[in-house]
Coordinates of C-alpha atoms and ligand atoms in Angstrom, one line a residue:
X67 CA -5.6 -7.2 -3.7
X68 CA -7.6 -4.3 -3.7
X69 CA -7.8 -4.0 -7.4
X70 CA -8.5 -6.2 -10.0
X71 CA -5.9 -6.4 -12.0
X72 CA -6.7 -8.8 -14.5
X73 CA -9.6 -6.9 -15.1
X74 CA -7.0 -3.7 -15.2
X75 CA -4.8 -5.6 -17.3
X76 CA -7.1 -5.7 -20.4
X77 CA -7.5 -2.0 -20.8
X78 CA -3.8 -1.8 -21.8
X79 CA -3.6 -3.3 -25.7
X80 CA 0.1 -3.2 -25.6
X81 CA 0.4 -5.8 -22.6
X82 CA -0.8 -8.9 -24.5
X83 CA 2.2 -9.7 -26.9
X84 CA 4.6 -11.3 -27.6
X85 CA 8.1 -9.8 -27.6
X86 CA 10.2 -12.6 -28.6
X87 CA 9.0 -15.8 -29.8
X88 CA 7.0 -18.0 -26.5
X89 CA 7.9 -14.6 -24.5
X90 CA 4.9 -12.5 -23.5
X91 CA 5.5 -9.0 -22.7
X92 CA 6.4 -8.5 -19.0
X93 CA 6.9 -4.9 -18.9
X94 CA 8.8 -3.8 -15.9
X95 CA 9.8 -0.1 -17.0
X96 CA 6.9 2.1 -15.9
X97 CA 9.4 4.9 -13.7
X98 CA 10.9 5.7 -17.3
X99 CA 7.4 5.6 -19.2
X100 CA 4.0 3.7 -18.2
X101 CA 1.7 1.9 -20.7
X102 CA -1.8 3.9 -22.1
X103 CA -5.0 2.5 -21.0
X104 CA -7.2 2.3 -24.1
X105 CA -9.6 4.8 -22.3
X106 CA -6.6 7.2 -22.9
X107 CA -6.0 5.8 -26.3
X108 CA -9.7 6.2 -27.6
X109 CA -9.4 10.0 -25.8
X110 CA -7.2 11.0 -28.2
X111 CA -8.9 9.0 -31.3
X112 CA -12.0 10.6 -30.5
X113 CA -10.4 14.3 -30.1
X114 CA -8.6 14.1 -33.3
X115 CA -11.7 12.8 -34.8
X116 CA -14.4 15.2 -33.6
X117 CA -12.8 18.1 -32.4
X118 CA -9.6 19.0 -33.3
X119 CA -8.4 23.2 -34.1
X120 CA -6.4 25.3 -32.8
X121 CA -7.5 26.5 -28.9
X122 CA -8.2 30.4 -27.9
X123 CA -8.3 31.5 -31.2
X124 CA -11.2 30.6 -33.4
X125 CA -15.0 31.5 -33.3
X126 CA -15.6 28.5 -34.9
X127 CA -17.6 25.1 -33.2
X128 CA -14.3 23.3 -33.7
X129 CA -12.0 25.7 -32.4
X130 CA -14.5 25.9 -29.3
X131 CA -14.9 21.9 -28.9
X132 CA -10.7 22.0 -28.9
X133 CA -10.7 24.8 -26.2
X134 CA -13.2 23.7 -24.2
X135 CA -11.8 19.8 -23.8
X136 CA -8.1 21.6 -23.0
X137 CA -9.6 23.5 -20.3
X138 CA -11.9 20.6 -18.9
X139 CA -8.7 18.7 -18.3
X140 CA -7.0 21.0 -16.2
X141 CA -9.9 21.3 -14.4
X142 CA -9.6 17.4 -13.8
X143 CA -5.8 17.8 -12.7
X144 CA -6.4 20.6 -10.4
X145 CA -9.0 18.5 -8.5
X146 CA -6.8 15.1 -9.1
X147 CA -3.7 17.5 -6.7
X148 CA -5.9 19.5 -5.2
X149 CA -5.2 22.7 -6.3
X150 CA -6.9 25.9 -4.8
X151 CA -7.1 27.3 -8.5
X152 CA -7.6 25.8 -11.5
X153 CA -5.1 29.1 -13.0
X154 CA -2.1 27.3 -10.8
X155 CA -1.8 24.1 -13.1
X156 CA 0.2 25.5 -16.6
X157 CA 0.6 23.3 -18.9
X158 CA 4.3 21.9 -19.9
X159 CA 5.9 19.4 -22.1
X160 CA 7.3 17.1 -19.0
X161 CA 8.7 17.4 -15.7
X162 CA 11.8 18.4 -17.5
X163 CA 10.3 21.5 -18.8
X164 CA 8.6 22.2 -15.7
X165 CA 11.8 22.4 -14.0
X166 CA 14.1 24.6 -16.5
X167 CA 10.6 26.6 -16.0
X168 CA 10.9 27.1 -12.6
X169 CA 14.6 27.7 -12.9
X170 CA 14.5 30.2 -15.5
X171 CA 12.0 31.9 -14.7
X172 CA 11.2 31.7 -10.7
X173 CA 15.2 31.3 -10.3
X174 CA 16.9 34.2 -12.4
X175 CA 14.6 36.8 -10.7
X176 CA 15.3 35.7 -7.3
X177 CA 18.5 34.5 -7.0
X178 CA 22.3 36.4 -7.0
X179 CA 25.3 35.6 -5.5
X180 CA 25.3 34.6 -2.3
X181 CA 21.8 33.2 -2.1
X182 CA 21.8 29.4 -1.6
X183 CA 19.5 26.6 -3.4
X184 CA 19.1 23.6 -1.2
X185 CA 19.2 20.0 -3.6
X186 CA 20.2 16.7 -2.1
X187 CA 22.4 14.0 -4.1
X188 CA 19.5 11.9 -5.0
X189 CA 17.7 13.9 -7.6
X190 CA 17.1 13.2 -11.4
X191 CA 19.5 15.5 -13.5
X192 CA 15.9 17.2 -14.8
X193 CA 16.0 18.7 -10.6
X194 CA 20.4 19.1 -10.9
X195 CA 21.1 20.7 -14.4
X196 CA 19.0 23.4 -14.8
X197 CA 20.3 24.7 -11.6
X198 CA 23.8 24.2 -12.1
X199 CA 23.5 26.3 -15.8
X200 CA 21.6 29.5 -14.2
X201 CA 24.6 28.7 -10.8
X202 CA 27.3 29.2 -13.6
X203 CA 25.5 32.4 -14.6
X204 CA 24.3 33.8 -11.5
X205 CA 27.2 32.5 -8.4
X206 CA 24.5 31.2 -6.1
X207 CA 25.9 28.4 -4.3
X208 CA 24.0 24.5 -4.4
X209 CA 23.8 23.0 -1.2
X210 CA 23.3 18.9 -1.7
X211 CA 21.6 17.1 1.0
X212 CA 23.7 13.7 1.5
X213 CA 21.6 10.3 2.3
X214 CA 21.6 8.2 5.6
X215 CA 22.6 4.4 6.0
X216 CA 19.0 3.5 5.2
X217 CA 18.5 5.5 1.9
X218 CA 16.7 8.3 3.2
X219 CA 17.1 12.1 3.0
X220 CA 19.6 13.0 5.7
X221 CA 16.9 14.9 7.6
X222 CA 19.5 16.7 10.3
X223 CA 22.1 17.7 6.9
X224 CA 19.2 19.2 5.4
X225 CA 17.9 21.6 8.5
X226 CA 21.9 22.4 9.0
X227 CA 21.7 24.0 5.8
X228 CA 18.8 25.6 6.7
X229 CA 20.1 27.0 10.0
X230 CA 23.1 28.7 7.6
X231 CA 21.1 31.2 6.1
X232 CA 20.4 33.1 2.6
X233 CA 18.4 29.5 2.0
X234 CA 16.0 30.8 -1.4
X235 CA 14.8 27.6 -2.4
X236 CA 14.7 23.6 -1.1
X237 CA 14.2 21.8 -4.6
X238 CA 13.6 17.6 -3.7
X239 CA 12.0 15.0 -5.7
X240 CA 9.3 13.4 -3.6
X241 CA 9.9 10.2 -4.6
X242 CA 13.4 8.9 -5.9
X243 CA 13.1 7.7 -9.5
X244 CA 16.3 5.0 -8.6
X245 CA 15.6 4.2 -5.0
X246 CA 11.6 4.5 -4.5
X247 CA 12.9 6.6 -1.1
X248 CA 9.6 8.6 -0.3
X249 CA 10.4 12.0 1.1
X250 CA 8.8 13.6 3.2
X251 CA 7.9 17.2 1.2
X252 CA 5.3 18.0 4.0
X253 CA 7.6 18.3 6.9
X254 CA 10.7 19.7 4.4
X255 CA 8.1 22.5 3.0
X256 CA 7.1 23.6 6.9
X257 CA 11.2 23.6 7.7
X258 CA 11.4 25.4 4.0
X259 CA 9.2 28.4 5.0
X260 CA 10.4 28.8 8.8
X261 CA 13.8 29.5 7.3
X262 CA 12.4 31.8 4.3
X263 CA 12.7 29.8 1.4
X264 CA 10.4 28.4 -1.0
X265 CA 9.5 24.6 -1.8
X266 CA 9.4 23.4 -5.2
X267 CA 9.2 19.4 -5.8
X268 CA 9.8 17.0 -8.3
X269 CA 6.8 15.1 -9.0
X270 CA 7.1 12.6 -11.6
X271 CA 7.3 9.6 -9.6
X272 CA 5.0 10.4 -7.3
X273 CA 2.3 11.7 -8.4
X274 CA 1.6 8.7 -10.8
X275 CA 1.9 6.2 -7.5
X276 CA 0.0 8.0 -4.6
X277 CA -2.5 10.6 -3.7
X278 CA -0.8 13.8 -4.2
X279 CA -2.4 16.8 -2.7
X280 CA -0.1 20.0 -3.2
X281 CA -2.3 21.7 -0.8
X282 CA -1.6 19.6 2.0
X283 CA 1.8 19.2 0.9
X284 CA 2.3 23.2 1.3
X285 CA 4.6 23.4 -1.6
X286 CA 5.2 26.4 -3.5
X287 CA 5.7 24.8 -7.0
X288 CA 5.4 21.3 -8.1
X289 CA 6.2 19.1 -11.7
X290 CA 4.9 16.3 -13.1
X291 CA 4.7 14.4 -16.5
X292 CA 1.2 12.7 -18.4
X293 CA 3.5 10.0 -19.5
X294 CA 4.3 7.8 -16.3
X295 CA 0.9 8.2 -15.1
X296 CA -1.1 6.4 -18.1
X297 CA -1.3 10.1 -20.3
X298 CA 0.5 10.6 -23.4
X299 CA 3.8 11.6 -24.2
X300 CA 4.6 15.0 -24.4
X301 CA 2.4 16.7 -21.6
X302 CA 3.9 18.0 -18.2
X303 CA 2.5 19.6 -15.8
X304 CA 4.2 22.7 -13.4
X305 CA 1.4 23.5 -10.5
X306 CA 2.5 26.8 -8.3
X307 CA 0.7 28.4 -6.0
X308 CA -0.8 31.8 -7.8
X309 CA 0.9 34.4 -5.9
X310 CA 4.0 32.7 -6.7
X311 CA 3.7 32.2 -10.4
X312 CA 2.2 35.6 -10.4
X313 CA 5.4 37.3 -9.6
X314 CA 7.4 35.5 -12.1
X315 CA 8.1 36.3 -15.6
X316 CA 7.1 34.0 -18.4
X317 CA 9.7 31.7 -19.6
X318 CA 8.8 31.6 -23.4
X319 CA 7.4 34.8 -26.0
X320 CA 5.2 34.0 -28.1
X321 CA 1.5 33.8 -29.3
X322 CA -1.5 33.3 -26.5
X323 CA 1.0 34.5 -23.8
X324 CA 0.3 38.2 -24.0
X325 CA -2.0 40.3 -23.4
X326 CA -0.9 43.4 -25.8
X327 CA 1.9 43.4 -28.3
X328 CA 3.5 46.8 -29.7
X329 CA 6.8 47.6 -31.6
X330 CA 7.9 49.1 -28.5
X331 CA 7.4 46.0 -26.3
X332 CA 4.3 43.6 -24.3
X333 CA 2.5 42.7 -21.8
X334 CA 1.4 39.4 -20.0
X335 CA -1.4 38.0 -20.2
X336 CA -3.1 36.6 -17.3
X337 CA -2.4 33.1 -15.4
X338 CA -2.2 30.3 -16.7
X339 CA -1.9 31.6 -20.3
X340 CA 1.2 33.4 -19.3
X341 CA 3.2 30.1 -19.1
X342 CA 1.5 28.5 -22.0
X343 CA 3.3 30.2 -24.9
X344 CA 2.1 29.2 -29.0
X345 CA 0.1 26.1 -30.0
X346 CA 0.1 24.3 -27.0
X347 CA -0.2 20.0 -26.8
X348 CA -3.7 20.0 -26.9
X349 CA -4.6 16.8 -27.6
X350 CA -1.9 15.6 -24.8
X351 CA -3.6 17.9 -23.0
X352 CA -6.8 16.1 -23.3
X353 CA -5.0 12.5 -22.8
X354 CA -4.2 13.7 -19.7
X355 CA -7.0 14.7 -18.6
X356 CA -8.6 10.9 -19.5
X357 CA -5.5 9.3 -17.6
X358 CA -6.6 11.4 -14.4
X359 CA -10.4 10.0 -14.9
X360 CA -8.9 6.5 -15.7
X361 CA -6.3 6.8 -12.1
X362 CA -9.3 8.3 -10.0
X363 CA -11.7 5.6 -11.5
X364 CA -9.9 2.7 -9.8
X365 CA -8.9 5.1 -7.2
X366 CA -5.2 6.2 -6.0
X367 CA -5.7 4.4 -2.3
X368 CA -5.9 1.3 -4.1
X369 CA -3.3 1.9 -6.8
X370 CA -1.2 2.9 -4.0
X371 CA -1.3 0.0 -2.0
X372 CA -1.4 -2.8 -4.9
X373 CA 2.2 -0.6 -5.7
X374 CA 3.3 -1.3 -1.9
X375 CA 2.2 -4.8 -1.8
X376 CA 4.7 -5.8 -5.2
X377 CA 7.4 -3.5 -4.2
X378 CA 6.9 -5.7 -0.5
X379 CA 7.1 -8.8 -2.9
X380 CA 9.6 -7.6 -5.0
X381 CA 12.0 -7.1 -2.2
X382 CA 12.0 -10.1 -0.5
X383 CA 12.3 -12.6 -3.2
X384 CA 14.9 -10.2 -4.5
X385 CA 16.6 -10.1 -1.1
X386 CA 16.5 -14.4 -1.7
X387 CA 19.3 -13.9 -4.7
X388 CA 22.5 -14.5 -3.3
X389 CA 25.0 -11.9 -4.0
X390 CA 22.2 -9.4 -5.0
X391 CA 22.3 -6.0 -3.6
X392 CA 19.6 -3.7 -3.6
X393 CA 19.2 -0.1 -3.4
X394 CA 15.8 0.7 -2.2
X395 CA 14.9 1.7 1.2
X396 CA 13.6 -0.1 4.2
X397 CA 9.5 0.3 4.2
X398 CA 7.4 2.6 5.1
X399 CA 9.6 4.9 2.9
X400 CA 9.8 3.3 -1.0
X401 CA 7.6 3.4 -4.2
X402 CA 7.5 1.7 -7.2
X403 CA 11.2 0.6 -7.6
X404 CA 13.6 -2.3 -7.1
X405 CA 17.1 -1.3 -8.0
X406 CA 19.8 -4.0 -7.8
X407 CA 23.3 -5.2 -8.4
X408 CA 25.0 -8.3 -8.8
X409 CA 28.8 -9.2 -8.5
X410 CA 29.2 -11.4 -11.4
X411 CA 27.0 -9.1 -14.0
X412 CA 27.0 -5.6 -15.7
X413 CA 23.9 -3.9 -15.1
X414 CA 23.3 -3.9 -19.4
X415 CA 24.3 -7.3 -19.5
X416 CA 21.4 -8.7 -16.6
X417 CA 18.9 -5.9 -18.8
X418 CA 19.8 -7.7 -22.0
X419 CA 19.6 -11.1 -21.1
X420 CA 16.0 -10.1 -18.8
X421 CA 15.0 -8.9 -22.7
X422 CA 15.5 -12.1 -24.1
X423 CA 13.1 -14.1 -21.7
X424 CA 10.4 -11.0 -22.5
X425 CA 11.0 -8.9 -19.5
X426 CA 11.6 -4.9 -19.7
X427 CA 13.7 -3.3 -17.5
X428 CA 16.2 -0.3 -17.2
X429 CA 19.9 -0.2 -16.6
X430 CA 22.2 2.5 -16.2
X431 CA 22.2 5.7 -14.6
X432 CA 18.6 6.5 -14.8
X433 CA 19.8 10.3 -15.0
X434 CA 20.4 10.0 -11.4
X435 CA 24.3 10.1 -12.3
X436 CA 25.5 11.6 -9.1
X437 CA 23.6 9.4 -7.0
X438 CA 25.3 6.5 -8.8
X439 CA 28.8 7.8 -8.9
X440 CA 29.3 9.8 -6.4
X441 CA 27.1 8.1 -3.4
X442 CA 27.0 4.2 -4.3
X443 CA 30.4 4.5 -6.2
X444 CA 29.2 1.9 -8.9
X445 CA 28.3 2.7 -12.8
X446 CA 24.9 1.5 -13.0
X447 CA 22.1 -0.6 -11.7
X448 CA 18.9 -2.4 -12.9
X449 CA 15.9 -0.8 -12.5
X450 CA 12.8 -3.1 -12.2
X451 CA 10.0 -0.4 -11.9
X452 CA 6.2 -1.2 -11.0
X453 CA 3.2 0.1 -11.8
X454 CA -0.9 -1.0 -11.3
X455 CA -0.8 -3.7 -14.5
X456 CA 1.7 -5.6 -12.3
X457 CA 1.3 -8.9 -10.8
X458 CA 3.2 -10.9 -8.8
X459 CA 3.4 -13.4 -10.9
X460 CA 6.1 -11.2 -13.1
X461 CA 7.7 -9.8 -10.2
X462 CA 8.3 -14.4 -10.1
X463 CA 9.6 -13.9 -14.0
X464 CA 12.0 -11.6 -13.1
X465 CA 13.3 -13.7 -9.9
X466 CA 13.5 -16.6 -12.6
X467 CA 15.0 -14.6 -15.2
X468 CA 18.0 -12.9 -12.5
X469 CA 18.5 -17.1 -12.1
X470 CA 19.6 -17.0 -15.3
X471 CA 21.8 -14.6 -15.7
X472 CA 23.8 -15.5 -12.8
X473 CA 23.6 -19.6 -14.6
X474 CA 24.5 -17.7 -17.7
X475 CA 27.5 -15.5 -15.7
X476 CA 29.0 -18.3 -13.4
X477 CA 29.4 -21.3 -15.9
Ligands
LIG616 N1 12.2 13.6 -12.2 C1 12.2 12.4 -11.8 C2 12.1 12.0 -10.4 C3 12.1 11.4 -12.9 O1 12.0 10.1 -12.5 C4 12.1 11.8 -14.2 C5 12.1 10.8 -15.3 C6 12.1 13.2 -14.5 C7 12.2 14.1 -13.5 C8 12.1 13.7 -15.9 O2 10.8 13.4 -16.5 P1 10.6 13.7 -18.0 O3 9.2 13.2 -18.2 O4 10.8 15.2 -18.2 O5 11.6 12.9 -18.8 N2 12.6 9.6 -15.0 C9 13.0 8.6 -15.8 C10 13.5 7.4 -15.4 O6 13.6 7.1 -14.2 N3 13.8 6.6 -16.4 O7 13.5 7.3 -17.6 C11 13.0 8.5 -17.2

């Protein structure tokens, strides 16, 4: 182990409870939201304490303590991704709004019929309905990029497309929220810009599980959310690189997001503030920026491999369960996940009966509905999901606690 994770274990409050009666917590849910780290907690106690008012706007010591902790913490993201410039992280509310962002704004300038927008089958609907709205509007056509056997991006699929032509945009997740498949964003970026198009990714499962550096990564725009990296809810983040975000057009009016206002119309105001229209989530803001000191405190190497080691775990005492099948990919490609089926249970059902013996876990679509329906041809799976409060001791709880539901299912 190259953390300690007992040690991590007592700065998250939440973790030591009960949920039912004898049934300690063993929270297995972090790709849909991870736990708060009372250095996050206190963050946001101590900024609605001390120095809460409104940012940009007041002369007042307040109003300047407010402003000046909002703009330390992108300062903290931008070096936690490595961004050239601190005025290419714009704050958001969640991936989710970073992407209809990027869609609404990058997307409706640039693209008209005929133009293509490269997506592949295994994206979240935050990186598949956005698209589809402005494709109804605007009769661009969506190119998916189908799987291999293994669970991986179908590598050759995705550079016939780009041999095709009108190629605008290659929009991926990095990391697959259902299948922990690991993408490879670099190579598809370099591909991406040989053939004229742009790079955007989907973040949200990456960024909170491995050393993220956009830079290196060469995309053009990039989305992540505070919440499933130990930050609040209600904080996203869109990075882009400045020439890119430069050229669009802001997404939202508003206050803070011009620069002059007349009767007869406006103008912008400069990056980031362009993107960042009315009272922004400050105080998120600021939780974020204590979740990036808590993550770079224990250091993303080491939360990165304690993540590969349980996933490792995970998958072969999973892979013990007779009848189980799961849906993750062979190593060195997978993050985070274990995803599985069994013949005798409904997805709901195994969640449900997992509850009862204290263990939280997902089933369903995880808004990865396509990817469900339309390339596994099942309804739903169970999502055990990982994170660096994990042991594998509860990755054993959940082994025992699959037992019973198939005890409970084949009486
Ligand atoms: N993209 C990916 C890859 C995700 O996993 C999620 C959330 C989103 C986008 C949207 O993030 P949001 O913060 O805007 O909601 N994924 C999940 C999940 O897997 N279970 O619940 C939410």
């Amino acid at each position: 182990m190259t953390l300690d994770i007992q040690a991590v274990r007592q700065d998250f409050p939440i973790l030591h409870q009960e949920v039912h009666p004898g049934k300690p917590l063993v929270f297995l849910d972090s790709a849909a939201s991870s736990q708060k780290p009372r250095q996050v907690i206190d963050a946001l106690e101590y900024y609605y304490t001390h120095s809460h008012a409104n940012v940009h706007r007041g002369l007042h010591v307040l109003s300047e303590a407010a402003t000046d902790a909002y703009e330390k913490a992108r300062d903290k993201v931008q070096k936690f991704i490595n961004a050239a410039h601190r005025e290419e992280i714009i704050y958001t509310r969640n991936t989710t709004e970073s992407m209809n962002l990027i869609v609404q704004s990058w997307g409706r300038a640039n693209l008209s019929q005929g133009d293509v927008v490269i997506l592949s089958v295994m994206e979240h609907h935050a990186n598949l309905v956005p698209w589809q709205m402005l494709a109804a509007e605007k009769g661009f056509t969506i190119r998916y990029v189908p799987l291999c056997d293994d669970k991986t991006l179908n590598m050759d699929a995705l550079k016939a497309f780009l041999r095709e032509g009108n190629v605008k945009a290659v929009s991926l997740t990095h990391v697959s929220n259902v299948m922990g498949t690991v993408n490879p964003l670099k190579e598809i970026a370099a591909l991406a810009h040989e053939a004229g198009a742009i790079t955007i990714g989907d973040g949200a499962q990456a960024v909170p599980h491995m050393k993220v550096d956009v830079q290196d990564l060469d995309v053009d725009l990039y989305a992540f959310s505070g919440h499933k990296m130990c930050g609040p809810t209600g904080i996203g983040i869109l990075y882009g690189k400045q020439a890119i975000l430069d050229a669009m057009p802001p997404f939202m009016g508003g206050g803070d997001m011009i620069s002059r206002v007349t009767l007869n119309g406006s103008t912008w105001n400069e990056l980031p503030y362009k993107f960042e229209a009315g009272t922004p989530a400050i105080a998120e803001a600021v939780g974020i920026g204590a979740a990036v000191d808590y993550l770079s405190g224990l250091g993303m190497e080491n939360i990165h491999a304690h993540g590969q080691e349980l996933v490792e775990y995970a998958h072969d005492r999973l892979a013990e369960i007779p009848g189980l099948t799961l849906y993750n990919p062979d190593a060195p490609y997978r993050s985070g996940v274990a995803t599985f089926t069994l013949p005798e249970a409904h997805a709901h059902d195994i969640a449900q009966i997992l509850d009862s013996e204290g263990i939280a876990v997902r089933a369903g679509h995880h808004c990865a509905m396509p990817l469900h329906k339309e390339h596994f041809h099942i309804p739903a799976t169970t999502r055990a999901s990982f994170y660096l409060y994990n042991t594998t001791e509860e990755v054993d709880k959940l082994v025992d606690g699959i037992y019973k539901v198939k005890k409970l299912f084949n009486r």
